[in-house]
CSV table of C-alpha atoms and ligand atoms in Angstrom, one decimal:
chain,number,residue,atom,x,y,z
A,1,MET,CA,7.8,-6.4,33.7
A,2,ASP,CA,9.4,-8.1,30.7
A,3,TYR,CA,7.3,-7.4,27.6
A,4,ASN,CA,8.8,-7.9,24.2
A,5,VAL,CA,6.4,-9.1,21.4
A,6,PRO,CA,6.0,-10.1,18.7
A,7,ASN,CA,8.9,-12.4,17.9
A,8,GLU,CA,10.6,-12.3,14.5
A,9,ASN,CA,7.9,-14.4,13.0
A,10,GLY,CA,5.2,-12.1,14.2
A,11,PHE,CA,3.9,-14.2,17.1
A,12,PHE,CA,2.5,-12.8,20.3
A,13,GLY,CA,2.7,-15.9,22.3
A,14,GLU,CA,0.7,-18.4,20.3
A,15,TYR,CA,-1.2,-15.6,18.4
A,16,GLY,CA,-0.6,-13.7,15.3
A,17,GLY,CA,1.9,-15.1,12.7
A,18,ARG,CA,1.2,-15.3,9.0
A,19,PHE,CA,-1.3,-17.8,7.7
A,20,VAL,CA,-1.4,-16.9,4.0
A,21,PRO,CA,-1.0,-18.5,0.6
A,22,PRO,CA,2.5,-18.9,-0.7
A,23,GLN,CA,2.3,-15.9,-3.2
A,24,LEU,CA,1.4,-13.6,-0.3
A,25,GLU,CA,4.1,-15.0,2.0
A,26,ASP,CA,6.7,-13.4,-0.2
A,27,VAL,CA,4.9,-10.1,-0.4
A,28,MET,CA,4.4,-10.0,3.4
A,29,LYS,CA,8.1,-10.8,3.8
A,30,GLU,CA,9.0,-7.8,1.5
A,31,ILE,CA,6.6,-5.5,3.4
A,32,THR,CA,8.2,-6.6,6.7
A,33,GLU,CA,11.7,-6.0,5.5
A,34,GLU,CA,10.8,-2.6,4.1
A,35,TYR,CA,9.0,-1.6,7.3
A,36,PHE,CA,11.9,-2.6,9.5
A,37,LYS,CA,14.2,-0.5,7.3
A,38,ILE,CA,12.1,2.7,7.7
A,39,LYS,CA,10.7,2.2,11.1
A,40,ASP,CA,13.5,3.9,12.9
A,41,ASN,CA,14.7,6.0,10.0
A,42,SER,CA,14.8,9.6,11.0
A,43,ASP,CA,13.7,11.0,7.6
A,44,PHE,CA,10.6,8.7,7.5
A,45,LEU,CA,9.7,9.5,11.1
A,46,GLU,CA,10.1,13.3,10.6
A,47,GLU,CA,7.9,13.1,7.5
A,48,LEU,CA,5.2,11.3,9.4
A,49,GLN,CA,5.5,13.5,12.4
A,50,ASP,CA,5.2,16.6,10.2
A,51,LEU,CA,2.0,15.2,8.8
A,52,TYR,CA,0.7,14.3,12.2
A,53,GLU,CA,1.3,17.9,13.3
A,54,HIS,CA,0.2,19.9,10.3
A,55,TYR,CA,-2.3,17.7,8.5
A,56,VAL,CA,-4.0,15.6,11.3
A,57,GLY,CA,-3.7,18.3,14.0
A,58,ARG,CA,-1.6,16.4,16.5
A,59,PRO,CA,-1.1,16.3,19.4
A,60,SER,CA,-4.7,15.8,20.0
A,61,PRO,CA,-5.7,17.5,23.3
A,62,LEU,CA,-6.1,15.7,26.6
A,63,PHE,CA,-9.3,17.1,28.2
A,64,HIS,CA,-10.1,16.9,31.9
A,65,ALA,CA,-13.9,16.3,31.8
A,66,LYS,CA,-14.7,18.1,35.0
A,67,ASN,CA,-18.5,17.9,34.7
A,68,LEU,CA,-18.4,14.1,34.4
A,69,SER,CA,-15.7,13.9,37.1
A,70,LYS,CA,-17.9,15.7,39.5
A,71,LYS,CA,-21.0,13.7,38.6
A,72,TYR,CA,-19.4,10.3,38.8
A,73,GLY,CA,-16.8,10.8,41.5
A,74,ALA,CA,-13.5,9.9,39.7
A,75,GLU,CA,-11.2,12.2,37.7
A,76,ILE,CA,-12.0,11.6,34.1
A,77,TYR,CA,-9.7,12.5,31.2
A,78,LEU,CA,-10.5,12.2,27.5
A,79,LYS,CA,-7.8,11.7,24.8
A,80,ARG,CA,-9.5,13.7,22.0
A,81,GLU,CA,-8.8,11.5,18.9
A,82,ASP,CA,-12.2,12.7,17.7
A,83,LEU,CA,-10.6,16.0,16.9
A,84,ASN,CA,-8.2,14.5,14.3
A,85,HIS,CA,-8.7,15.3,10.6
A,86,THR,CA,-11.3,12.8,9.3
A,87,GLY,CA,-12.7,12.5,12.8
A,88,ALA,CA,-11.0,9.4,14.3
A,89,HIS,CA,-7.8,7.7,15.1
A,90,LYS,CA,-7.7,5.7,11.9
A,91,ILE,CA,-5.8,8.4,10.0
A,92,ASN,CA,-2.8,7.8,12.2
A,93,HIS,CA,-2.1,4.4,10.7
A,94,CYS,CA,-3.5,5.1,7.3
A,95,LEU,CA,-0.9,7.9,6.8
A,96,GLY,CA,1.9,5.5,7.9
A,97,GLU,CA,0.8,2.8,5.6
A,98,ALA,CA,0.4,5.2,2.7
A,99,LEU,CA,3.9,6.6,3.1
A,100,LEU,CA,5.3,3.1,3.3
A,101,ALA,CA,3.5,2.0,0.1
A,102,LYS,CA,4.7,5.1,-1.7
A,103,LYS,CA,8.3,4.4,-0.6
A,104,MET,CA,8.0,0.8,-1.9
A,105,GLY,CA,6.9,2.2,-5.3
A,106,LYS,CA,3.4,0.9,-5.1
A,107,LYS,CA,0.7,2.5,-7.4
A,108,LYS,CA,-2.4,1.7,-5.6
A,109,LEU,CA,-3.8,1.3,-2.0
A,110,ILE,CA,-6.5,-1.2,-1.6
A,111,ALA,CA,-8.6,-2.1,1.5
A,112,GLU,CA,-12.0,-3.3,2.7
A,113,THR,CA,-14.3,-1.2,4.7
A,114,GLY,CA,-17.4,-2.0,6.8
A,115,ALA,CA,-19.0,1.3,7.9
A,116,GLY,CA,-16.7,3.2,5.6
A,117,GLN,CA,-14.5,4.8,8.3
A,118,HIS,CA,-11.3,3.0,7.3
A,119,GLY,CA,-12.2,3.6,3.6
A,120,VAL,CA,-12.5,7.3,4.2
A,121,ALA,CA,-9.3,7.6,6.2
A,122,LEU,CA,-7.4,5.6,3.6
A,123,ALA,CA,-8.9,7.5,0.6
A,124,THR,CA,-7.7,10.7,2.4
A,125,ALA,CA,-4.2,9.4,2.8
A,126,ALA,CA,-4.1,8.2,-0.8
A,127,ALA,CA,-5.2,11.6,-2.1
A,128,LEU,CA,-2.5,13.3,0.0
A,129,VAL,CA,0.4,10.9,-0.8
A,130,GLY,CA,-0.6,10.6,-4.5
A,131,LEU,CA,-1.7,7.0,-4.9
A,132,GLU,CA,-4.7,5.4,-6.5
A,133,CYS,CA,-7.2,3.8,-4.1
A,134,ASP,CA,-9.7,1.0,-4.4
A,135,ILE,CA,-12.1,0.3,-1.5
A,136,TYR,CA,-14.0,-3.0,-1.4
A,137,MET,CA,-17.4,-2.6,0.4
A,138,GLY,CA,-20.4,-4.9,0.7
A,139,GLU,CA,-23.5,-3.8,-1.2
A,140,VAL,CA,-25.5,-3.9,2.1
A,141,ASP,CA,-23.0,-1.5,3.7
A,142,ILE,CA,-22.9,0.7,0.7
A,143,ALA,CA,-26.7,1.3,1.0
A,144,LYS,CA,-26.4,1.8,4.8
A,145,GLU,CA,-23.4,4.1,4.9
A,146,HIS,CA,-24.2,6.5,2.1
A,147,PRO,CA,-22.3,9.6,3.3
A,148,ASN,CA,-19.0,7.7,3.7
A,149,VAL,CA,-19.4,6.2,0.2
A,150,ILE,CA,-19.8,9.7,-1.2
A,151,ARG,CA,-16.8,11.0,0.8
A,152,MET,CA,-14.6,8.3,-0.7
A,153,LYS,CA,-15.7,9.1,-4.2
A,154,ILE,CA,-15.1,12.8,-3.7
A,155,LEU,CA,-11.6,12.0,-2.4
A,156,GLY,CA,-11.0,10.2,-5.7
A,157,ALA,CA,-11.2,6.6,-4.6
A,158,THR,CA,-13.0,3.8,-6.4
A,159,VAL,CA,-15.6,2.1,-4.3
A,160,VAL,CA,-15.9,-1.6,-5.5
A,161,PRO,CA,-19.3,-3.1,-4.6
A,162,VAL,CA,-19.1,-6.6,-3.2
A,163,LYS,CA,-22.1,-8.8,-4.2
A,164,SER,CA,-21.2,-12.2,-2.6
A,165,GLY,CA,-22.6,-13.8,0.6
A,166,LEU,CA,-24.1,-11.5,3.2
A,167,LYS,CA,-22.6,-8.5,1.2
A,168,THR,CA,-20.9,-7.0,4.3
A,169,LEU,CA,-17.5,-6.7,5.9
A,170,LYS,CA,-16.3,-10.4,5.8
A,171,GLU,CA,-17.1,-10.7,2.1
A,172,ALA,CA,-15.4,-7.3,1.4
A,173,VAL,CA,-12.2,-8.6,3.1
A,174,ASP,CA,-12.4,-11.9,1.0
A,175,GLU,CA,-12.8,-10.0,-2.3
A,176,ALA,CA,-10.1,-7.4,-1.4
A,177,PHE,CA,-7.7,-10.4,-0.8
A,178,ILE,CA,-8.6,-11.9,-4.1
A,179,ALA,CA,-7.9,-8.6,-5.9
A,180,TYR,CA,-4.7,-8.2,-4.0
A,181,LEU,CA,-3.4,-11.7,-5.0
A,182,GLN,CA,-3.9,-10.7,-8.7
A,183,ASP,CA,-1.4,-7.9,-8.4
A,184,PRO,CA,0.6,-7.7,-5.2
A,185,VAL,CA,3.4,-5.9,-7.0
A,186,ASN,CA,1.6,-2.7,-7.8
A,187,GLN,CA,-1.0,-2.8,-5.0
A,188,PHE,CA,-0.6,-2.4,-1.3
A,189,TYR,CA,-3.3,-3.9,1.0
A,190,ALA,CA,-3.6,-1.3,3.8
A,191,ILE,CA,-5.2,-3.2,6.7
A,192,GLY,CA,-7.5,-1.2,8.9
A,193,SER,CA,-6.6,-2.4,12.4
A,194,VAL,CA,-4.0,-4.3,14.5
A,195,VAL,CA,-5.1,-7.5,12.6
A,196,GLY,CA,-4.1,-9.5,9.6
A,197,PRO,CA,-0.8,-11.3,8.9
A,198,HIS,CA,2.6,-10.2,10.2
A,199,PRO,CA,3.8,-7.4,10.0
A,200,PHE,CA,0.4,-5.5,10.2
A,201,PRO,CA,-0.5,-6.0,13.9
A,202,LEU,CA,3.0,-4.7,14.8
A,203,MET,CA,3.1,-1.9,12.2
A,204,VAL,CA,-0.4,-0.6,12.9
A,205,ARG,CA,0.4,-0.7,16.7
A,206,ASP,CA,3.6,1.3,16.1
A,207,PHE,CA,1.8,4.0,14.1
A,208,GLN,CA,-1.0,4.3,16.6
A,209,SER,CA,1.2,4.4,19.7
A,210,VAL,CA,1.6,8.1,19.1
A,211,VAL,CA,-1.8,8.3,21.0
A,212,GLY,CA,-0.4,6.7,24.2
A,213,LYS,CA,2.9,8.6,24.1
A,214,GLU,CA,1.1,11.9,23.9
A,215,ALA,CA,-1.5,11.0,26.5
A,216,LYS,CA,1.2,9.9,29.0
A,217,ALA,CA,3.1,13.2,28.7
A,218,GLN,CA,0.0,15.3,28.7
A,219,PHE,CA,-1.4,13.6,31.8
A,220,THR,CA,1.8,14.3,33.7
A,221,THR,CA,2.0,17.9,32.6
A,222,MET,CA,-1.7,18.5,33.5
A,223,THR,CA,-1.8,16.7,36.8
A,224,GLY,CA,1.8,16.6,38.1
A,225,LYS,CA,1.3,12.9,38.6
A,226,ALA,CA,3.5,10.3,36.8
A,227,LEU,CA,0.7,8.0,35.7
A,228,PRO,CA,-3.1,7.7,35.5
A,229,ASP,CA,-4.6,5.0,37.8
A,230,ASN,CA,-6.8,3.6,35.0
A,231,ILE,CA,-6.9,3.7,31.2
A,232,VAL,CA,-9.8,2.6,29.0
A,233,ALA,CA,-10.4,2.1,25.3
A,234,CYS,CA,-12.9,0.3,23.1
A,235,VAL,CA,-11.8,-2.8,21.1
A,236,GLY,CA,-13.0,-3.8,17.7
A,237,GLY,CA,-9.9,-5.0,15.9
A,238,GLY,CA,-8.0,-3.2,18.6
A,239,SER,CA,-6.0,-0.4,17.0
A,240,ASN,CA,-7.1,2.6,19.1
A,241,ALA,CA,-6.7,0.5,22.2
A,242,MET,CA,-3.2,-0.7,21.4
A,243,GLY,CA,-2.3,2.9,20.5
A,244,LEU,CA,-3.3,4.1,23.9
A,245,PHE,CA,-2.1,1.0,25.9
A,246,THR,CA,1.3,0.4,24.4
A,247,PRO,CA,3.3,2.9,26.4
A,248,PHE,CA,1.5,1.9,29.6
A,249,ILE,CA,1.9,-1.9,29.4
A,250,LYS,CA,5.1,-2.0,31.4
A,251,GLU,CA,3.7,0.4,34.0
A,252,LYS,CA,2.3,-2.2,36.4
A,253,ASN,CA,0.5,0.4,38.6
A,254,VAL,CA,-1.8,1.4,35.7
A,255,ASN,CA,-5.0,-0.7,35.4
A,256,ILE,CA,-5.8,-1.2,31.7
A,257,TYR,CA,-9.3,-2.0,30.4
A,258,GLY,CA,-10.4,-3.0,26.9
A,259,VAL,CA,-14.1,-2.8,26.2
A,260,GLU,CA,-15.9,-5.0,23.7
A,261,PRO,CA,-19.4,-4.7,22.4
A,262,ALA,CA,-22.0,-6.9,24.0
A,263,GLY,CA,-24.6,-5.8,21.4
A,264,ARG,CA,-28.1,-7.1,22.4
A,265,GLY,CA,-26.6,-9.4,25.1
A,266,PHE,CA,-24.6,-12.6,25.1
A,267,LYS,CA,-27.6,-14.8,25.4
A,268,THR,CA,-29.1,-13.4,22.2
A,269,GLY,CA,-26.0,-14.4,20.2
A,270,ASP,CA,-26.0,-10.8,18.8
A,271,HIS,CA,-22.7,-9.5,20.2
A,272,ALA,CA,-19.0,-9.3,19.3
A,273,CYS,CA,-17.3,-10.0,22.6
A,274,THR,CA,-14.5,-11.9,21.0
A,275,LEU,CA,-12.0,-12.0,23.9
A,276,THR,CA,-14.7,-12.8,26.5
A,277,TYR,CA,-16.5,-15.6,24.6
A,278,GLY,CA,-14.2,-16.6,21.7
A,279,THR,CA,-11.7,-19.4,21.4
A,280,PRO,CA,-8.4,-19.5,19.5
A,281,GLY,CA,-8.7,-19.8,15.8
A,282,VAL,CA,-7.4,-18.4,12.5
A,283,ILE,CA,-9.0,-15.6,10.5
A,284,HIS,CA,-7.7,-13.4,7.7
A,285,GLY,CA,-4.2,-14.7,7.9
A,286,PHE,CA,-3.5,-14.6,11.6
A,287,LYS,CA,-4.4,-16.5,14.9
A,288,CYS,CA,-6.4,-14.8,17.6
A,289,TYR,CA,-9.4,-15.3,19.9
A,290,LEU,CA,-12.3,-15.9,17.4
A,291,LEU,CA,-16.0,-16.2,17.6
A,292,GLN,CA,-16.4,-19.3,15.5
A,293,ASP,CA,-18.7,-22.3,14.8
A,294,GLU,CA,-17.7,-26.0,15.1
A,295,GLU,CA,-16.1,-25.9,11.7
A,296,GLY,CA,-13.9,-22.9,12.6
A,297,GLU,CA,-15.9,-20.6,10.3
A,298,PRO,CA,-16.2,-17.1,11.8
A,299,SER,CA,-19.7,-16.6,13.5
A,300,PRO,CA,-21.9,-13.7,12.4
A,301,VAL,CA,-21.4,-10.9,14.9
A,302,TYR,CA,-23.4,-7.8,15.8
A,303,SER,CA,-23.0,-4.5,17.5
A,304,VAL,CA,-24.8,-1.1,17.3
A,305,ALA,CA,-21.3,0.2,16.5
A,306,SER,CA,-20.3,-1.0,13.1
A,307,GLY,CA,-16.6,-0.3,13.8
A,308,LEU,CA,-16.7,-2.9,16.6
A,309,ASP,CA,-18.4,-5.9,15.0
A,310,TYR,CA,-15.5,-8.1,13.9
A,311,PRO,CA,-15.4,-11.9,14.9
A,312,GLY,CA,-11.7,-11.8,15.5
A,313,VAL,CA,-9.4,-9.4,17.4
A,314,GLY,CA,-5.8,-8.3,17.3
A,315,PRO,CA,-3.3,-11.1,18.3
A,316,GLU,CA,-1.6,-8.8,20.8
A,317,HIS,CA,-4.9,-8.4,22.7
A,318,SER,CA,-5.3,-12.1,22.6
A,319,TYR,CA,-1.9,-12.5,24.2
A,320,LEU,CA,-2.4,-9.7,26.7
A,321,LYS,CA,-5.6,-11.4,27.8
A,322,ASP,CA,-3.9,-14.7,28.4
A,323,ILE,CA,-1.0,-13.2,30.4
A,324,GLY,CA,-3.6,-11.3,32.5
A,325,ARG,CA,-2.1,-7.8,31.9
A,326,ILE,CA,-5.3,-6.3,30.5
A,327,ASN,CA,-8.9,-6.6,31.8
A,328,TYR,CA,-11.4,-7.1,29.0
A,329,ASP,CA,-15.1,-6.4,29.6
A,330,CYS,CA,-18.2,-5.8,27.6
A,331,ILE,CA,-20.7,-3.0,27.2
A,332,ASN,CA,-24.1,-3.5,25.5
A,333,ASP,CA,-25.9,-1.4,22.9
A,334,LYS,CA,-28.2,0.3,25.5
A,335,GLU,CA,-25.3,1.3,27.8
A,336,ALA,CA,-23.3,2.7,24.9
A,337,ILE,CA,-26.2,4.8,23.6
A,338,ASP,CA,-26.8,6.1,27.2
A,339,ALA,CA,-23.2,7.1,27.3
A,340,PHE,CA,-23.4,8.7,23.8
A,341,PHE,CA,-26.1,11.0,25.2
A,342,GLU,CA,-24.4,11.5,28.6
A,343,LEU,CA,-21.2,12.7,27.1
A,344,SER,CA,-23.1,14.9,24.6
A,345,ARG,CA,-25.2,16.5,27.3
A,346,VAL,CA,-22.8,16.8,30.2
A,347,GLU,CA,-19.6,17.8,28.3
A,348,GLY,CA,-20.9,18.9,24.9
A,349,ILE,CA,-18.9,16.2,23.0
A,350,ILE,CA,-20.8,13.9,20.7
A,351,PRO,CA,-18.7,10.6,20.6
A,352,ALA,CA,-18.6,7.9,18.0
A,353,ILE,CA,-20.8,5.0,19.2
A,354,GLU,CA,-17.7,2.9,19.2
A,355,SER,CA,-16.0,5.3,21.6
A,356,ALA,CA,-19.2,5.6,23.7
A,357,HIS,CA,-18.6,1.9,24.7
A,358,ALA,CA,-15.3,3.0,26.4
A,359,VAL,CA,-17.1,6.0,28.0
A,360,ALA,CA,-19.9,3.8,29.4
A,361,PHE,CA,-17.4,1.4,30.9
A,362,ALA,CA,-15.4,4.3,32.5
A,363,LEU,CA,-18.5,5.7,34.1
A,364,LYS,CA,-19.2,2.4,35.8
A,365,LEU,CA,-15.6,2.1,36.8
A,366,ALA,CA,-15.7,5.7,38.3
A,367,LYS,CA,-18.3,4.6,40.8
A,368,GLN,CA,-16.2,1.7,41.9
A,369,ARG,CA,-13.0,3.7,42.2
A,370,PRO,CA,-13.9,7.1,43.6
A,371,GLY,CA,-11.1,9.7,43.5
A,372,GLU,CA,-8.9,7.7,41.1
A,373,SER,CA,-8.0,9.0,37.6
A,374,ILE,CA,-9.5,7.4,34.5
A,375,LEU,CA,-8.1,8.2,31.1
A,376,ILE,CA,-10.4,7.3,28.2
A,377,ASN,CA,-9.4,7.1,24.5
A,378,LEU,CA,-12.2,9.0,22.7
A,379,SER,CA,-11.4,7.2,19.4
A,380,GLY,CA,-13.8,9.2,17.2
A,381,ARG,CA,-16.5,11.7,16.8
A,382,GLY,CA,-20.2,10.9,16.5
A,383,ASP,CA,-21.2,13.0,13.4
A,384,LYS,CA,-21.4,9.8,11.4
A,385,ASP,CA,-23.9,8.3,13.9
A,386,ILE,CA,-26.4,11.1,14.5
A,387,ASP,CA,-29.0,10.0,11.9
A,388,PHE,CA,-28.9,6.4,13.0
A,389,VAL,CA,-29.2,7.4,16.7
A,390,ILE,CA,-32.1,9.7,16.2
A,391,ASP,CA,-34.0,7.2,14.0
A,392,ASN,CA,-33.5,4.3,16.3
A,393,TYR,CA,-33.2,5.8,19.8
A,394,GLY,CA,-34.4,9.4,19.6
A,395,LYS,CA,-37.7,8.9,21.2
A,396,ASP,CA,-36.1,7.2,24.2
A,397,TYR,CA,-34.3,10.5,24.8
A,398,GLY,CA,-37.2,12.8,23.9
A,399,ILE,CA,-36.0,13.9,20.5
A,400,SER,CA,-37.5,13.6,17.0
A,401,ARG,CA,-36.3,14.8,13.6
B,1,LIG,C1,-12.9,1.7,13.5
B,1,LIG,C2,-13.2,2.4,14.8
B,1,LIG,C3,-13.0,1.7,16.0
B,1,LIG,C4,-12.6,0.3,16.1
B,1,LIG,O1,-11.4,0.0,15.5
B,1,LIG,P1,-10.1,-0.4,16.5
B,1,LIG,O2,-9.1,-1.0,15.5
B,1,LIG,O3,-10.6,-1.4,17.5
B,1,LIG,O4,-9.7,0.8,17.1
B,1,LIG,C5,-13.2,2.4,17.2
B,1,LIG,N1,-13.6,3.7,17.2
B,1,LIG,C6,-13.8,4.4,16.0
B,1,LIG,C7,-14.2,5.8,16.1
B,1,LIG,C8,-13.6,3.8,14.8
B,1,LIG,O5,-13.8,4.4,13.6
């Protein structure tokens, strides 16, 4: 299978590209040039590899979940990104972006954060590499995600409260962009997923693809088989999914599944199934499938997993959907919470609610494909979610505080 995207302008088919004001166009060109200079440079790659190994704790293990396998009838494997330093896959691209910013002579990393996961991973990378860090966060999210706000502050980052509009993620992105425009020379906007203008979807994918490369080799060592039959990951912006999927895209015998959040169900409007129900549009400097109203304004979206509720999605996923290489499906809140408890109780692993969407889908798939292997990207751990889960769902599972 021939697969070679994006093109030199950052387009994956009709998606991606760079839809930004003229001042940012030049900055993005400069970042692209610098990234292409270092991307295959052995000194840079060694430095990053050294951090992956001794700082993040890579390679993350591949775990054969034998209890689940026995219960559901397929051979289930978990790629343990939950065991990384800071508890999720985001540190993989934050370190890459921080090193690039440092090499470009930038003074400060800036970014938006919703639930605070990207903010914490970036504040961590900034502390390590020795850069200042400003994280833009809506006031509503600041109140909701208190532990992550404290973590960022302890790590030395400045959390900038965003007071406009709904005071959540979209406004935080808007304000971070405004701040970025004021000083794109000293600041570096470190985007938190495979989204945003070119080169970010490409760059974040490259940094995350360490996940898939490791998983592929580990699977073969562990099973003696060349390839898993099925691989599964949850999709918010789509970075953990692209990380796992990239080395498998050309392997046509591997079925690939991306899982979006159906929230309270499509009919309620409270969901973020962008690839299933969206239409092509432009958001935050790039073209993708988008949940939007008649004027092209992004629709309000919802999921029990704050890391998944984004109205857009990575341009490469949009392209992979159109060419039919990846199957995209949805899992609702209830199914995700069930899987959160199932993995906790059957394997002793508490997953992030985001990752629980991938687990829920894989357990359904297992019943349809008995005996086959299913490799799931367990993108993060659930420590951040325990209070929320107990307060909102504890009684359904017989637990109270
Ligand atoms: C942020 C986050 C996600 C969603 O982001 P992607 O870019 O789609 O990977 C998924 N899982 C965890 C644990 C996260 O923190």
